[in-house]
Amino acid sequence: MDPQHVRQLVADNPRLRRERDDLRKELGELRSERDCLQRQVAWNDKANDLLRSQLHVARSREQASHQQRDESKNNSFAKLVTEERNKLAHEYDALTKILDEERQRSKELSAKVGYVSRGLQAREKQLRAANRELAKLEGHTNRSKYHVEEDDDDTDYRENVHPPTFKRSLNQRKPLHTCADAPSTSKKRPHQEDEADEDATKVTKRMKAASVKRQSNQTRPVHSARVVRETTRRRLPTGSSGMQ
């Protein structure tokens, strides 16, 4: 993977986390508003039930007053019944008007609850998309952080030379040996093969140590191939030749 692309993904990671936190906060606020609206709708339903019961009582009283009017032969009592009937009719009209207003308000609240629910679903979809993007980004970051590609470098390190620490990928380094020091491609003898295996084992161990040290110290500056070669030559003992 391109290091610049990896650094871009790592740089976008905090922004995606902040966007996910903002979406979660907005999602919580929308849920609270939805719960409040649902409680208000439930309260309005209870109020409507109470108004219906009062309307039923008013109708019962009106019917009772009608019966009393039919049974009564007294004009004064008939007048009183008429007044009571008019009063109940006026109360019935007022309750009917209140009931219509509450029904209209319940419809408006139901429409608002539907709007908030659709917005909540949209926010949840955005949050899921942000979580998928964040998971993808974290996966790329972890693979780029812990993946170490195999090195094709055949540099011979001496036992008293510590391998340098590299921040870039191992396969991007220039070879530390010169053309004169390059390993021969001719067929090796048996004792040369044993020495080559031993040298490869030592180089592999030093590569692993360099990889672990690089992961633990990410802020150490990157050395160029020229600086590494000069440092290696300075650390070699005077007059030494071959592997020690």
mmCIF file of C-alpha atoms in Angstrom:
data_model
loop_
_atom_site.group_PDB
_atom_site.id
_atom_site.type_symbol
_atom_site.label_atom_id
_atom_site.label_comp_id
_atom_site.label_asym_id
_atom_site.label_seq_id
_atom_site.Cartn_x
_atom_site.Cartn_y
_atom_site.Cartn_z
ATOM 1 C CA MET A 1 0.000 0.000 0.000
ATOM 2 C CA ASP A 2 1.180 3.500 -0.769
ATOM 3 C CA PRO A 3 2.584 5.159 2.411
ATOM 4 C CA GLN A 4 1.031 8.480 1.442
ATOM 5 C CA HIS A 5 -2.371 6.793 1.156
ATOM 6 C CA VAL A 6 -1.871 5.171 4.577
ATOM 7 C CA ARG A 7 -0.916 8.522 6.129
ATOM 8 C CA GLN A 8 -4.033 10.072 4.555
ATOM 9 C CA LEU A 9 -6.204 7.334 6.054
ATOM 10 C CA VAL A 10 -4.574 7.810 9.482
ATOM 11 C CA ALA A 11 -5.097 11.575 9.227
ATOM 12 C CA ASP A 12 -8.791 11.078 8.353
ATOM 13 C CA ASN A 13 -9.300 8.733 11.308
ATOM 14 C CA PRO A 14 -9.879 11.454 13.978
ATOM 15 C CA ARG A 15 -12.214 13.341 11.668
ATOM 16 C CA LEU A 16 -14.323 10.240 11.075
ATOM 17 C CA ARG A 17 -14.381 9.592 14.831
ATOM 18 C CA ARG A 18 -15.556 13.151 15.492
ATOM 19 C CA GLU A 19 -18.236 12.820 12.814
ATOM 20 C CA ARG A 20 -19.355 9.524 14.343
ATOM 21 C CA ASP A 21 -19.536 11.108 17.820
ATOM 22 C CA ASP A 22 -21.516 14.074 16.432
ATOM 23 C CA LEU A 23 -23.926 11.716 14.690
ATOM 24 C CA ARG A 24 -24.347 9.718 17.889
ATOM 25 C CA LYS A 25 -25.054 12.897 19.857
ATOM 26 C CA GLU A 26 -27.580 14.105 17.291
ATOM 27 C CA LEU A 27 -29.127 10.635 17.231
ATOM 28 C CA GLY A 28 -29.583 10.742 21.030
ATOM 29 C CA GLU A 29 -31.217 14.163 20.818
ATOM 30 C CA LEU A 30 -33.601 12.966 18.103
ATOM 31 C CA ARG A 31 -34.503 9.919 20.184
ATOM 32 C CA SER A 32 -35.216 12.110 23.200
ATOM 33 C CA GLU A 33 -37.420 14.383 21.094
ATOM 34 C CA ARG A 34 -39.240 11.377 19.669
ATOM 35 C CA ASP A 35 -39.871 9.955 23.168
ATOM 36 C CA CYS A 36 -41.162 13.347 24.349
ATOM 37 C CA LEU A 37 -43.530 13.576 21.389
ATOM 38 C CA GLN A 38 -44.748 10.042 21.975
ATOM 39 C CA ARG A 39 -45.457 10.833 25.636
ATOM 40 C CA GLN A 40 -47.327 13.955 24.574
ATOM 41 C CA VAL A 41 -49.411 11.950 22.101
ATOM 42 C CA ALA A 42 -50.222 9.421 24.835
ATOM 43 C CA TRP A 43 -51.266 12.246 27.150
ATOM 44 C CA ASN A 44 -53.500 13.709 24.426
ATOM 45 C CA ASP A 45 -55.081 10.302 23.912
ATOM 46 C CA LYS A 46 -55.895 10.121 27.610
ATOM 47 C CA ALA A 47 -57.356 13.631 27.490
ATOM 48 C CA ASN A 48 -59.486 12.625 24.515
ATOM 49 C CA ASP A 49 -60.755 9.584 26.416
ATOM 50 C CA LEU A 50 -61.662 11.826 29.349
ATOM 51 C CA LEU A 51 -63.515 14.217 27.044
ATOM 52 C CA ARG A 52 -65.403 11.317 25.494
ATOM 53 C CA SER A 53 -66.480 10.116 28.919
ATOM 54 C CA GLN A 54 -67.639 13.626 29.832
ATOM 55 C CA LEU A 55 -69.525 13.822 26.546
ATOM 56 C CA HIS A 56 -71.196 10.535 27.306
ATOM 57 C CA VAL A 57 -72.229 11.826 30.734
ATOM 58 C CA ALA A 58 -73.580 15.002 29.157
ATOM 59 C CA ARG A 59 -75.637 12.985 26.710
ATOM 60 C CA SER A 60 -76.948 10.830 29.508
ATOM 61 C CA ARG A 61 -77.928 13.913 31.466
ATOM 62 C CA GLU A 62 -79.603 15.364 28.398
ATOM 63 C CA GLN A 63 -81.588 12.209 27.871
ATOM 64 C CA ALA A 64 -82.555 12.230 31.534
ATOM 65 C CA SER A 65 -83.655 15.849 31.230
ATOM 66 C CA HIS A 66 -85.757 14.956 28.182
ATOM 67 C CA GLN A 67 -87.444 12.204 30.141
ATOM 68 C CA GLN A 68 -88.093 14.558 33.032
ATOM 69 C CA ARG A 69 -89.548 17.119 30.649
ATOM 70 C CA ASP A 70 -91.911 14.553 29.131
ATOM 71 C CA GLU A 71 -93.001 13.316 32.541
ATOM 72 C CA SER A 72 -93.356 16.748 34.071
ATOM 73 C CA LYS A 73 -96.689 18.589 33.785
ATOM 74 C CA ASN A 74 -95.520 21.643 35.652
ATOM 75 C CA ASN A 75 -94.618 24.657 33.492
ATOM 76 C CA SER A 76 -91.963 25.848 35.901
ATOM 77 C CA PHE A 77 -90.383 22.442 35.927
ATOM 78 C CA ALA A 78 -90.564 22.321 32.127
ATOM 79 C CA LYS A 79 -88.831 25.701 31.994
ATOM 80 C CA LEU A 80 -86.096 24.436 34.301
ATOM 81 C CA VAL A 81 -85.691 21.356 32.135
ATOM 82 C CA THR A 82 -85.424 23.536 29.040
ATOM 83 C CA GLU A 83 -82.719 25.651 30.651
ATOM 84 C CA GLU A 84 -80.838 22.526 31.686
ATOM 85 C CA ARG A 85 -81.146 21.162 28.189
ATOM 86 C CA ASN A 86 -79.807 24.377 26.683
ATOM 87 C CA LYS A 87 -76.974 24.375 29.164
ATOM 88 C CA LEU A 88 -76.098 20.768 28.333
ATOM 89 C CA ALA A 89 -76.324 21.494 24.620
ATOM 90 C CA HIS A 90 -73.911 24.401 25.018
ATOM 91 C CA GLU A 91 -71.564 22.213 27.072
ATOM 92 C CA TYR A 92 -71.859 19.501 24.439
ATOM 93 C CA ASP A 93 -70.878 21.948 21.701
ATOM 94 C CA ALA A 94 -67.899 23.192 23.727
ATOM 95 C CA LEU A 95 -66.711 19.638 24.404
ATOM 96 C CA THR A 96 -67.144 18.721 20.750
ATOM 97 C CA LYS A 97 -65.046 21.716 19.727
ATOM 98 C CA ILE A 98 -62.321 20.801 22.239
ATOM 99 C CA LEU A 99 -62.390 17.206 21.007
ATOM 100 C CA ASP A 100 -61.971 18.332 17.386
ATOM 101 C CA GLU A 101 -59.046 20.553 18.372
ATOM 102 C CA GLU A 102 -57.370 17.688 20.238
ATOM 103 C CA ARG A 103 -57.877 15.384 17.262
ATOM 104 C CA GLN A 104 -56.259 17.938 14.970
ATOM 105 C CA ARG A 105 -53.390 18.370 17.410
ATOM 106 C CA SER A 106 -52.959 14.600 17.626
ATOM 107 C CA LYS A 107 -52.752 14.421 13.820
ATOM 108 C CA GLU A 108 -50.109 17.146 13.781
ATOM 109 C CA LEU A 109 -48.113 15.426 16.507
ATOM 110 C CA SER A 110 -48.375 12.104 14.660
ATOM 111 C CA ALA A 111 -47.076 13.779 11.484
ATOM 112 C CA LYS A 112 -44.204 15.323 13.452
ATOM 113 C CA VAL A 113 -43.381 11.949 15.039
ATOM 114 C CA GLY A 114 -43.270 10.431 11.551
ATOM 115 C CA TYR A 115 -40.934 13.187 10.360
ATOM 116 C CA VAL A 116 -38.647 12.719 13.362
ATOM 117 C CA SER A 117 -38.681 8.941 12.848
ATOM 118 C CA ARG A 118 -37.634 9.338 9.220
ATOM 119 C CA GLY A 119 -34.865 11.718 10.253
ATOM 120 C CA LEU A 120 -33.793 9.238 12.925
ATOM 121 C CA GLN A 121 -33.626 6.438 10.383
ATOM 122 C CA ALA A 122 -31.553 8.634 8.068
ATOM 123 C CA ARG A 123 -29.148 9.483 10.926
ATOM 124 C CA GLU A 124 -28.867 5.802 11.849
ATOM 125 C CA LYS A 125 -28.045 4.977 8.230
ATOM 126 C CA GLN A 126 -25.364 7.687 8.222
ATOM 127 C CA LEU A 127 -23.993 6.354 11.502
ATOM 128 C CA ARG A 128 -23.778 2.825 10.112
ATOM 129 C CA ALA A 129 -22.007 4.132 7.018
ATOM 130 C CA ALA A 130 -19.575 6.078 9.231
ATOM 131 C CA ASN A 131 -18.938 2.958 11.348
ATOM 132 C CA ARG A 132 -18.233 0.915 8.204
ATOM 133 C CA GLU A 133 -15.834 3.579 6.923
ATOM 134 C CA LEU A 134 -14.133 3.762 10.312
ATOM 135 C CA ALA A 135 -13.805 -0.022 10.514
ATOM 136 C CA LYS A 136 -12.342 -0.065 7.006
ATOM 137 C CA LEU A 137 -9.927 2.724 7.940
ATOM 138 C CA GLU A 138 -8.860 0.988 11.163
ATOM 139 C CA GLY A 139 -8.301 -2.231 9.195
ATOM 140 C CA HIS A 140 -6.050 -0.437 6.683
ATOM 141 C CA THR A 141 -4.196 1.313 9.513
ATOM 142 C CA ASN A 142 -3.563 -1.913 11.454
ATOM 143 C CA ARG A 143 -2.358 -3.754 8.357
ATOM 144 C CA SER A 144 -0.014 -0.954 7.390
ATOM 145 C CA LYS A 145 1.293 -0.665 10.979
ATOM 146 C CA TYR A 146 1.995 -4.343 11.693
ATOM 147 C CA HIS A 147 2.734 -5.701 8.207
ATOM 148 C CA VAL A 148 6.450 -5.951 7.421
ATOM 149 C CA GLU A 149 7.316 -7.064 3.906
ATOM 150 C CA GLU A 150 10.183 -9.444 3.323
ATOM 151 C CA ASP A 151 13.533 -7.861 2.598
ATOM 152 C CA ASP A 152 15.557 -8.811 -0.468
ATOM 153 C CA ASP A 153 18.695 -7.126 0.903
ATOM 154 C CA ASP A 154 21.739 -9.387 1.263
ATOM 155 C CA THR A 155 23.814 -6.981 3.374
ATOM 156 C CA ASP A 156 26.414 -8.673 5.594
ATOM 157 C CA TYR A 157 26.285 -7.138 9.066
ATOM 158 C CA ARG A 158 29.200 -7.636 11.427
ATOM 159 C CA GLU A 159 28.530 -8.921 14.921
ATOM 160 C CA ASN A 160 29.662 -5.637 16.517
ATOM 161 C CA VAL A 161 27.466 -3.494 14.208
ATOM 162 C CA HIS A 162 23.951 -2.716 15.369
ATOM 163 C CA PRO A 163 21.348 -2.701 12.557
ATOM 164 C CA PRO A 164 19.920 0.806 11.924
ATOM 165 C CA THR A 165 16.282 1.648 12.513
ATOM 166 C CA PHE A 166 14.153 2.322 9.429
ATOM 167 C CA LYS A 167 10.712 3.972 9.318
ATOM 168 C CA ARG A 168 10.111 3.205 5.656
ATOM 169 C CA SER A 169 9.262 -0.271 4.318
ATOM 170 C CA LEU A 170 12.142 -2.730 4.125
ATOM 171 C CA ASN A 171 11.730 -3.402 0.404
ATOM 172 C CA GLN A 172 12.118 0.343 -0.366
ATOM 173 C CA ARG A 173 15.677 0.611 0.993
ATOM 174 C CA LYS A 174 18.643 0.638 -1.358
ATOM 175 C CA PRO A 175 21.108 -2.248 -0.911
ATOM 176 C CA LEU A 176 23.870 -1.405 1.521
ATOM 177 C CA HIS A 177 26.584 -3.358 -0.337
ATOM 178 C CA THR A 178 28.515 -2.086 -3.331
ATOM 179 C CA CYS A 179 28.986 -3.868 -6.614
ATOM 180 C CA ALA A 180 32.319 -5.196 -5.410
ATOM 181 C CA ASP A 181 30.750 -6.568 -2.213
ATOM 182 C CA ALA A 182 27.732 -8.081 -3.978
ATOM 183 C CA PRO A 183 27.252 -11.813 -3.298
ATOM 184 C CA SER A 184 28.498 -14.095 -6.019
ATOM 185 C CA THR A 185 25.921 -15.901 -8.193
ATOM 186 C CA SER A 186 28.254 -18.832 -8.915
ATOM 187 C CA LYS A 187 27.639 -22.244 -7.403
ATOM 188 C CA LYS A 188 28.688 -22.397 -3.751
ATOM 189 C CA ARG A 189 30.670 -25.134 -2.127
ATOM 190 C CA PRO A 190 29.196 -27.089 0.862
ATOM 191 C CA HIS A 191 31.125 -25.120 3.507
ATOM 192 C CA GLN A 192 30.148 -21.876 1.731
ATOM 193 C CA GLU A 193 26.468 -22.931 1.814
ATOM 194 C CA ASP A 194 26.701 -23.532 5.602
ATOM 195 C CA GLU A 195 28.243 -20.106 6.096
ATOM 196 C CA ALA A 196 25.582 -18.535 3.880
ATOM 197 C CA ASP A 197 22.795 -20.196 5.939
ATOM 198 C CA GLU A 198 24.386 -18.960 9.146
ATOM 199 C CA ASP A 199 24.737 -15.446 7.708
ATOM 200 C CA ALA A 200 21.122 -15.487 6.519
ATOM 201 C CA THR A 201 19.967 -16.536 9.999
ATOM 202 C CA LYS A 202 21.897 -13.690 11.622
ATOM 203 C CA VAL A 203 20.588 -11.186 9.089
ATOM 204 C CA THR A 204 17.008 -12.413 9.634
ATOM 205 C CA LYS A 205 17.367 -12.023 13.410
ATOM 206 C CA ARG A 206 18.730 -8.502 13.000
ATOM 207 C CA MET A 207 15.875 -7.662 10.586
ATOM 208 C CA LYS A 208 13.314 -8.809 13.169
ATOM 209 C CA ALA A 209 15.049 -6.790 15.889
ATOM 210 C CA ALA A 210 15.061 -3.737 13.625
ATOM 211 C CA SER A 211 11.340 -4.217 12.901
ATOM 212 C CA VAL A 212 10.460 -4.437 16.616
ATOM 213 C CA LYS A 213 12.647 -1.432 17.418
ATOM 214 C CA ARG A 214 11.041 0.568 14.596
ATOM 215 C CA GLN A 215 7.525 -0.141 15.926
ATOM 216 C CA SER A 216 8.505 0.931 19.446
ATOM 217 C CA ASN A 217 10.281 4.124 18.322
ATOM 218 C CA GLN A 218 8.278 5.673 15.483
ATOM 219 C CA THR A 219 9.746 9.157 15.977
ATOM 220 C CA ARG A 220 13.346 8.195 15.164
ATOM 221 C CA PRO A 221 14.561 9.905 11.942
ATOM 222 C CA VAL A 222 14.899 7.903 8.738
ATOM 223 C CA HIS A 223 18.485 7.101 7.653
ATOM 224 C CA SER A 224 19.397 7.107 3.994
ATOM 225 C CA ALA A 225 21.355 4.229 2.451
ATOM 226 C CA ARG A 226 24.460 6.398 2.140
ATOM 227 C CA VAL A 227 24.408 7.372 5.847
ATOM 228 C CA VAL A 228 23.904 3.713 6.816
ATOM 229 C CA ARG A 229 26.884 2.635 4.723
ATOM 230 C CA GLU A 230 29.086 5.349 6.201
ATOM 231 C CA THR A 231 27.971 4.488 9.752
ATOM 232 C CA THR A 232 28.603 0.784 9.097
ATOM 233 C CA ARG A 233 32.119 1.475 7.805
ATOM 234 C CA ARG A 234 32.930 3.680 10.828
ATOM 235 C CA ARG A 235 31.801 0.977 13.267
ATOM 236 C CA LEU A 236 33.795 -1.821 11.609
ATOM 237 C CA PRO A 237 37.031 -2.715 13.439
ATOM 238 C CA THR A 238 40.244 -1.764 11.671
ATOM 239 C CA GLY A 239 41.642 -4.593 9.554
ATOM 240 C CA SER A 240 38.673 -6.907 9.934
ATOM 241 C CA SER A 241 37.578 -8.982 6.973
ATOM 242 C CA GLY A 242 34.718 -11.378 6.504
ATOM 243 C CA MET A 243 32.221 -12.443 9.127
ATOM 244 C CA GLN A 244 33.411 -12.490 12.707
#
